[in-house]
Coordinates of C-alpha atoms and ligand atoms in Angstrom, one line a residue:
M25 CA 95.8 27.7 9.0
G26 CA 98.5 26.0 10.6
I27 CA 101.6 27.5 12.1
L28 CA 105.0 26.4 10.4
N29 CA 108.0 28.6 11.8
V30 CA 111.3 27.2 9.8
T31 CA 113.6 29.1 12.2
P32 CA 116.0 28.1 14.5
D33 CA 113.8 30.2 17.5
S34 CA 110.1 30.7 17.0
F35 CA 108.6 31.3 21.0
S36 CA 106.9 27.8 21.1
D37 CA 108.4 25.9 17.8
G38 CA 111.4 27.1 17.1
G39 CA 114.2 24.4 16.7
R40 CA 112.2 21.4 14.5
F41 CA 113.7 21.9 10.8
V42 CA 116.6 24.5 10.9
G43 CA 120.0 23.2 14.0
P44 CA 123.7 23.9 13.4
G45 CA 123.2 21.4 10.7
G46 CA 121.0 23.9 8.2
V47 CA 117.8 24.0 7.2
D48 CA 116.1 20.9 7.3
A49 CA 112.9 20.8 4.6
E50 CA 112.2 18.0 4.0
A51 CA 110.9 17.1 7.7
A52 CA 109.3 21.8 7.4
L53 CA 107.4 19.7 4.4
R54 CA 106.6 16.7 5.9
E55 CA 104.8 18.3 8.6
G56 CA 103.6 20.1 6.6
L57 CA 102.0 17.9 4.7
A58 CA 100.4 16.5 8.5
M59 CA 99.0 20.1 8.7
A60 CA 97.0 20.0 5.4
A61 CA 95.4 16.1 6.6
A62 CA 95.0 17.2 9.7
G63 CA 92.5 20.2 8.0
A64 CA 94.6 23.5 7.6
A65 CA 92.9 25.2 4.7
V66 CA 96.4 27.3 4.3
L67 CA 99.7 26.9 5.4
D68 CA 101.7 30.3 7.0
V69 CA 105.4 29.1 6.1
G70 CA 108.0 32.1 8.3
G71 CA 111.2 31.6 8.9
E72 CA 111.9 34.8 10.9
S73 CA 110.4 35.1 14.9
T74 CA 108.7 38.0 16.1
R75 CA 108.8 37.1 19.0
P76 CA 109.5 40.4 21.7
G77 CA 113.6 40.8 22.0
A78 CA 114.5 37.6 18.3
A79 CA 117.1 38.8 16.6
E80 CA 117.0 40.0 13.4
V81 CA 117.3 37.5 10.4
S82 CA 118.7 38.4 6.5
P83 CA 116.4 39.0 4.0
A84 CA 118.2 36.9 2.1
E85 CA 119.0 33.4 5.2
E86 CA 115.0 34.0 4.9
V87 CA 114.6 33.0 1.1
A88 CA 117.2 30.5 2.0
R89 CA 115.7 29.1 4.9
I90 CA 111.9 28.7 3.8
E91 CA 111.6 29.0 0.3
P92 CA 112.2 25.3 -0.3
V93 CA 109.6 24.3 1.7
V94 CA 106.8 27.0 0.5
R95 CA 108.0 25.7 -3.3
G96 CA 106.6 21.3 -2.1
L97 CA 104.3 22.6 -0.6
A98 CA 102.7 24.4 -3.9
E99 CA 103.4 22.4 -5.3
A100 CA 102.1 19.0 -4.0
G101 CA 99.0 21.2 -3.8
G102 CA 95.9 20.6 -1.9
C103 CA 96.2 23.2 0.6
A104 CA 96.9 27.2 0.3
V105 CA 100.2 28.5 1.4
S106 CA 101.0 31.8 2.7
V107 CA 104.4 33.3 3.6
D108 CA 105.2 34.8 7.3
T109 CA 107.2 37.5 6.2
R110 CA 108.0 41.4 6.7
H111 CA 110.4 41.7 3.0
A112 CA 110.1 42.2 0.0
E113 CA 112.2 40.3 -1.4
V114 CA 111.1 37.1 1.4
A115 CA 107.8 38.0 0.0
R116 CA 109.4 38.6 -4.6
A117 CA 110.7 35.2 -4.7
C118 CA 108.0 33.3 -2.3
L119 CA 105.6 34.1 -4.9
E120 CA 107.4 32.9 -7.9
A121 CA 107.8 29.3 -5.6
G122 CA 104.1 29.2 -5.6
A123 CA 102.6 30.8 -2.3
D124 CA 99.3 31.9 -2.3
V125 CA 99.4 34.5 0.0
L126 CA 101.2 38.1 2.0
N127 CA 100.9 37.7 5.3
D128 CA 103.0 41.1 7.5
V129 CA 103.2 41.7 10.3
A130 CA 104.1 44.6 10.2
G131 CA 101.3 45.4 8.5
F132 CA 102.4 46.3 4.8
R133 CA 104.0 49.6 6.7
D134 CA 107.4 48.8 4.2
G135 CA 106.3 50.7 0.5
A136 CA 108.3 48.0 -1.1
M137 CA 105.5 45.2 0.5
V138 CA 102.9 47.4 -0.5
E139 CA 104.6 47.0 -4.2
V140 CA 104.8 43.2 -4.6
A141 CA 101.4 42.8 -3.1
A142 CA 100.6 45.4 -6.1
G143 CA 102.7 42.9 -8.6
S144 CA 100.9 40.0 -7.9
T145 CA 97.3 38.4 -7.2
A146 CA 98.2 37.0 -3.8
G147 CA 95.9 37.1 -1.0
C148 CA 97.1 40.0 1.4
L149 CA 97.0 39.3 5.1
V150 CA 97.1 43.1 7.0
M151 CA 98.3 42.9 10.9
H152 CA 98.6 45.5 13.0
M153 CA 101.5 45.1 15.3
L154 CA 102.8 48.1 17.6
G155 CA 106.1 49.6 16.8
E156 CA 108.3 47.2 16.4
P157 CA 108.8 43.2 17.3
R158 CA 112.6 44.1 20.1
T159 CA 110.3 47.1 21.4
M160 CA 106.6 46.7 21.0
Q161 CA 106.2 45.3 23.8
D162 CA 108.3 47.9 26.6
D163 CA 105.2 49.3 28.1
P164 CA 102.3 49.3 25.1
R165 CA 99.9 52.3 25.0
Y166 CA 96.4 53.3 23.8
G167 CA 93.4 56.0 23.3
D168 CA 90.7 52.9 22.8
V169 CA 93.1 49.7 21.9
V170 CA 90.0 48.3 18.8
A171 CA 89.5 52.0 17.7
D172 CA 93.1 52.5 17.2
V173 CA 94.2 49.6 15.8
K174 CA 90.8 49.2 14.0
A175 CA 92.1 52.4 12.9
W176 CA 95.2 50.9 11.7
L177 CA 94.5 48.5 9.4
L178 CA 91.6 50.5 7.5
R179 CA 94.6 52.4 7.1
R180 CA 96.7 49.6 5.6
V181 CA 94.1 48.4 3.7
E182 CA 93.8 51.6 1.3
T183 CA 97.1 51.8 1.5
L184 CA 96.5 48.2 -0.7
V185 CA 94.1 49.3 -2.3
D186 CA 95.5 52.7 -3.9
A187 CA 98.2 50.7 -5.1
G188 CA 96.2 48.3 -6.7
V189 CA 95.3 45.5 -4.5
D190 CA 91.8 43.9 -4.8
R191 CA 89.7 44.9 -2.0
D192 CA 88.8 41.5 -1.6
R193 CA 91.9 40.2 -1.6
I194 CA 92.6 41.7 2.0
A195 CA 91.8 39.9 5.3
I196 CA 93.0 42.3 8.5
D197 CA 94.1 41.0 11.9
P198 CA 94.5 42.5 15.8
G199 CA 98.1 41.2 16.5
I200 CA 97.7 39.8 19.0
G201 CA 100.5 40.1 21.8
F202 CA 102.2 42.2 18.9
G203 CA 102.7 45.1 21.0
K204 CA 99.4 44.8 23.6
T205 CA 98.5 43.7 27.2
T206 CA 97.1 40.7 27.9
A207 CA 94.5 43.0 29.1
H208 CA 94.3 44.8 24.8
N209 CA 94.3 41.8 23.8
L210 CA 91.1 40.6 25.8
E211 CA 89.6 43.1 24.9
L212 CA 90.3 43.1 21.0
L213 CA 88.9 38.8 21.5
R214 CA 86.6 40.6 23.1
R215 CA 85.0 43.6 20.9
L216 CA 86.2 41.1 17.3
P217 CA 82.6 41.7 16.1
E218 CA 83.9 45.2 15.9
L219 CA 86.7 44.6 13.2
V220 CA 84.4 42.2 11.6
A221 CA 82.2 45.0 11.2
T222 CA 84.3 46.2 8.1
G223 CA 83.7 43.9 6.5
H224 CA 87.1 41.7 5.7
P225 CA 88.5 38.6 6.2
V226 CA 89.4 38.7 10.0
V227 CA 92.5 36.2 11.2
V228 CA 93.1 35.9 14.7
G229 CA 96.7 34.9 16.2
A230 CA 96.4 33.9 19.5
S231 CA 97.8 29.8 20.0
R232 CA 99.6 29.6 22.3
K233 CA 100.9 33.5 23.2
R234 CA 101.8 34.6 26.6
F235 CA 98.6 36.2 27.7
I236 CA 97.1 32.0 27.7
G237 CA 100.0 31.2 30.7
E238 CA 99.6 34.2 32.0
I239 CA 95.6 33.9 33.0
A240 CA 95.8 29.5 32.8
G241 CA 99.1 28.8 34.3
G242 CA 102.3 27.0 32.0
G243 CA 104.6 27.3 29.2
P244 CA 104.2 27.5 25.8
E245 CA 103.8 24.0 25.4
E246 CA 100.8 23.6 28.2
R247 CA 99.3 26.0 26.4
L248 CA 96.5 24.2 23.6
E249 CA 94.0 24.4 26.6
G250 CA 94.4 27.9 26.4
S251 CA 94.1 28.3 22.9
L252 CA 91.4 26.4 21.8
A253 CA 89.0 28.2 24.0
A254 CA 90.6 32.1 22.4
A255 CA 90.0 29.5 18.5
V256 CA 86.2 28.7 20.0
W257 CA 85.6 32.2 21.3
A258 CA 87.3 34.1 18.1
A259 CA 85.3 31.8 15.7
A260 CA 82.1 32.0 17.7
M261 CA 83.0 36.1 17.8
G262 CA 82.8 36.1 13.7
A263 CA 86.4 35.1 12.4
A264 CA 86.9 34.2 9.5
A265 CA 90.1 31.8 10.0
V266 CA 92.3 30.6 12.8
R267 CA 95.8 30.9 13.2
V268 CA 96.9 28.0 15.2
H269 CA 100.2 25.5 16.4
D270 CA 97.9 22.3 17.1
V271 CA 95.9 21.8 13.6
G272 CA 93.5 18.4 14.5
P273 CA 92.3 19.9 17.9
T274 CA 91.3 23.2 17.0
V275 CA 89.4 21.7 13.2
R276 CA 87.3 18.9 16.0
A277 CA 86.7 22.1 18.5
L278 CA 85.6 24.1 15.3
A279 CA 83.5 21.2 13.5
V280 CA 81.7 21.4 17.0
T281 CA 81.3 25.6 17.5
G282 CA 81.1 25.2 13.6
A283 CA 77.5 23.1 14.3
I284 CA 76.6 24.6 17.5
G285 CA 76.4 28.2 15.2
G286 CA 74.9 26.4 12.3
A287 CA 77.3 26.0 9.8
G288 CA 77.8 22.9 9.7
Ligands
HH2_307 N1 101.9 36.5 15.6 C1 103.0 35.5 14.9 C2 103.6 36.0 14.0 N2 102.7 35.9 12.7 N3 101.3 36.2 11.5 C3 99.5 37.2 12.0 N4 99.2 37.2 11.3 N5 99.7 36.9 13.2 C4 99.9 36.2 14.3 O1 99.2 36.3 15.4 C5 101.4 36.5 14.3 C6 101.6 35.9 12.9 C7 103.7 34.5 16.1 O2 103.2 33.3 16.4 P1 104.6 32.0 15.8 O3 104.8 32.3 14.4 O4 104.8 30.8 16.4 O5 106.3 32.6 16.8 P2 107.2 33.5 16.0 O6 107.4 34.8 15.8 O7 107.9 33.4 16.9 O8 108.0 32.9 15.2

């Protein structure tokens, strides 16, 4: 799953397609097509940074940033298009533009998001986040982080199912870095099979995240090797997909992981 952030402020790739002159949808589209050519099966288009302390964006601004990119990618075909949003209005506009997957970092807590999901045939990616982006890294605590995250995700899944979303359309994501310390992130990765055992496809987004820098040193641009290590680990532990910035290197690393595991 390739990350395409159409934002001025995402933690690692912000500002590439949004500047003082507005949104360069053509450039974002070219980047998405390049990620597809490099082997991404899904492109995850986002218009709001959810890094700790990020500024809130109005849904109208989010739609203006990503809707043309989603439409262009959907028209080009060849890759599923996911929309990374917490806002029902944005989700609705992007589904109309041809999006295939709703990726909600708030885990479909908002009833309006559940309604949009239930009224569509889109895949739903339910991610765990503790609290809100602004405050999520202020002393996050759990009893047992894996059990707590899993129980929370399964409650969100049941809400979607009760609203009419087919169970087999729902994937789950532990939300690496979203209200988690490095120790929490590592525990979630170490015990990923407990999430895989739910039967829902598990998606892992560790790419370039801060815990990698904390372990191996370096800023976001120096976290490729650590990101590959996390992606390979996640795949070996049974993740169905990894959400990454560096598509080509990840595809090549996972080809080897898959071959070792017997998946060819
Ligand atoms: N991480 C980010 C955003 N969306 N979605 C899922 N399902 N899983 C994740 O781990 C995840 C996500 C944060 O990373 P990024 O998009 O690179 O940064 P920002 O939020 O600053 O735009």
